Coordinates of C-alpha atoms and ligand atoms in Angstrom, one line a residue:
X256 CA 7.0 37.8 1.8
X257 CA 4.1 36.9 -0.6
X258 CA 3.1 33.9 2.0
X259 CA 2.0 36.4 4.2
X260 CA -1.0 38.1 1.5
X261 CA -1.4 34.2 0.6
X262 CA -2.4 33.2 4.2
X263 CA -4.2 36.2 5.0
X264 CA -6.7 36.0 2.1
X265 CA -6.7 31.6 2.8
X266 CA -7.9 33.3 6.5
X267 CA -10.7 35.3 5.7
X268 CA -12.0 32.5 3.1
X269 CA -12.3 30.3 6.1
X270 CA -13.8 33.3 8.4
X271 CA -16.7 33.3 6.1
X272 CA -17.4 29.3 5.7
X273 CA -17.5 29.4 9.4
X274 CA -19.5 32.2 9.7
X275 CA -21.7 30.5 7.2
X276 CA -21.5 27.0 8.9
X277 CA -21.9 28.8 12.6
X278 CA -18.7 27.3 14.1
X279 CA -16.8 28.5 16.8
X280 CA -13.3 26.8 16.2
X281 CA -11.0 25.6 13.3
X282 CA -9.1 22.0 13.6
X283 CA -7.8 21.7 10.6
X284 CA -7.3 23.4 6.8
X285 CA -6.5 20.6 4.1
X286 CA -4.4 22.6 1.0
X287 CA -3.5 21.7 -2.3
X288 CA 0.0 23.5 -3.2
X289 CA 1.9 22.8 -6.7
X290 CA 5.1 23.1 -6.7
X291 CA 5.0 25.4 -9.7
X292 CA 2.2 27.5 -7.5
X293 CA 5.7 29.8 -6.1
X294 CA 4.4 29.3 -2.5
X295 CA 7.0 28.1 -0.3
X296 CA 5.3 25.9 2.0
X297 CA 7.2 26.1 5.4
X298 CA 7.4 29.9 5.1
X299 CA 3.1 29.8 4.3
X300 CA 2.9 27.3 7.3
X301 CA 4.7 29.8 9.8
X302 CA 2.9 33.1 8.2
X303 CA -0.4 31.2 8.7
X304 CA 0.4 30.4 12.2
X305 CA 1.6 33.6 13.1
X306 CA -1.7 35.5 11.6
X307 CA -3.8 32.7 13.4
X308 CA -1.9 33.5 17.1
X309 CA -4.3 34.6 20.0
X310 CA -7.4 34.4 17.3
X311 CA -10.5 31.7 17.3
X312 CA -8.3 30.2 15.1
X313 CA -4.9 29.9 16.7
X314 CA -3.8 25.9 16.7
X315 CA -5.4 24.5 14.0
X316 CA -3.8 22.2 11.8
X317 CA -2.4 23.1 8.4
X318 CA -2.4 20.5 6.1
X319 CA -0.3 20.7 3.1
X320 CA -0.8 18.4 -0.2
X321 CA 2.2 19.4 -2.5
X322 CA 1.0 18.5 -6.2
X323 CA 3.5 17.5 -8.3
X324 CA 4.6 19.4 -11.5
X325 CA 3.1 17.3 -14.4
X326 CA 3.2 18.0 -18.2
X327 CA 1.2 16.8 -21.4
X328 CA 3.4 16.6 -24.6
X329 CA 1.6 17.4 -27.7
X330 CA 4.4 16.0 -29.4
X331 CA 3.4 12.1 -28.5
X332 CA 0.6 12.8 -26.1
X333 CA 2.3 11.3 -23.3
X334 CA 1.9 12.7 -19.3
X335 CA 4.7 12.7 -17.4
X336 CA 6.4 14.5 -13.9
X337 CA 8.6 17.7 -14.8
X338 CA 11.7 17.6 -12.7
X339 CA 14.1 21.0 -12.9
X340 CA 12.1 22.8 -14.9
X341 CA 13.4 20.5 -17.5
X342 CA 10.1 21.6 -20.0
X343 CA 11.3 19.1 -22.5
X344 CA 9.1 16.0 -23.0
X345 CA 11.5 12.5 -22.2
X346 CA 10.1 10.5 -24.4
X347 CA 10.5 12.4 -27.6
X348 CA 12.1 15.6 -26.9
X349 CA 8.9 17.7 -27.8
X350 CA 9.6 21.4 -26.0
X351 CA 5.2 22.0 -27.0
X352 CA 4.8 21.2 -23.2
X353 CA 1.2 22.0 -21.7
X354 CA 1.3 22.0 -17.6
X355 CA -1.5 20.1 -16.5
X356 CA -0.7 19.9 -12.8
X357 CA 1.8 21.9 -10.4
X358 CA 0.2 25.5 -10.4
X359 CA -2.5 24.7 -7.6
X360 CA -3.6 26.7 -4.7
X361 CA -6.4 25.9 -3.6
X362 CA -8.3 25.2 0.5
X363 CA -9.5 21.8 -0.4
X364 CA -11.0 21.3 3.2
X365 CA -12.0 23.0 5.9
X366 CA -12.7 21.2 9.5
X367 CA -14.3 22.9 12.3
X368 CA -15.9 22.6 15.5
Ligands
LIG42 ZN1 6.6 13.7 -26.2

């Protein structure tokens, strides 16, 4: 389960800001997760909490943003959501599909105490 590495490097990202920041407890992580990004995010949800039990950080709040999967057609320059994989543009069939959005995985916030 690839969560697991995912939530375990997420984990010692956040040791360090709050070794930096001198705080003693977590409340919350805000994440950005595409849905291109292959990170399932119940199964990182339940990894993370599981690595956080009986630690400083045990019951903080996991917050998940799920970015949508968003192409650019270079076809007609138009933007629009990918749905199925479908990496065909809808307006004018293009397949020269550049993902601009989807593939995140990023901590966008950390919250501490
Ligand atoms: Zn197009």
């Amino acid at each position: 389960m690839h969560e697991m590495s995912i939530a375990q490097n997420m984990i010692e990202i956040i040791r360090d800001e709050m070794r930096k920041s001198d705080s003693k407890t977590l409340k919350s992580v805000r994440l950005r997760i595409g849905t291109m990004s292959a990170v399932v995010p119940d199964s990182l949800s339940f990894c993370f909490g599981l690595i956080t039990k009986e630690t400083e950080l045990e019951g903080a709040e996991l917050i998940l943003d799920i970015i949508p999967l968003r192409g650019f057609c270079n076809g007609c320059t138009g933007e629009f959501e990918i749905e199925d994989y479908a990496f065909e543009c809808p307006s004018c069939g293009s397949a020269r599909i550049k993902v601009i959005s989807g593939r995140e995985l990023d901590i966008v916030e950390i919250e501490v105490n």
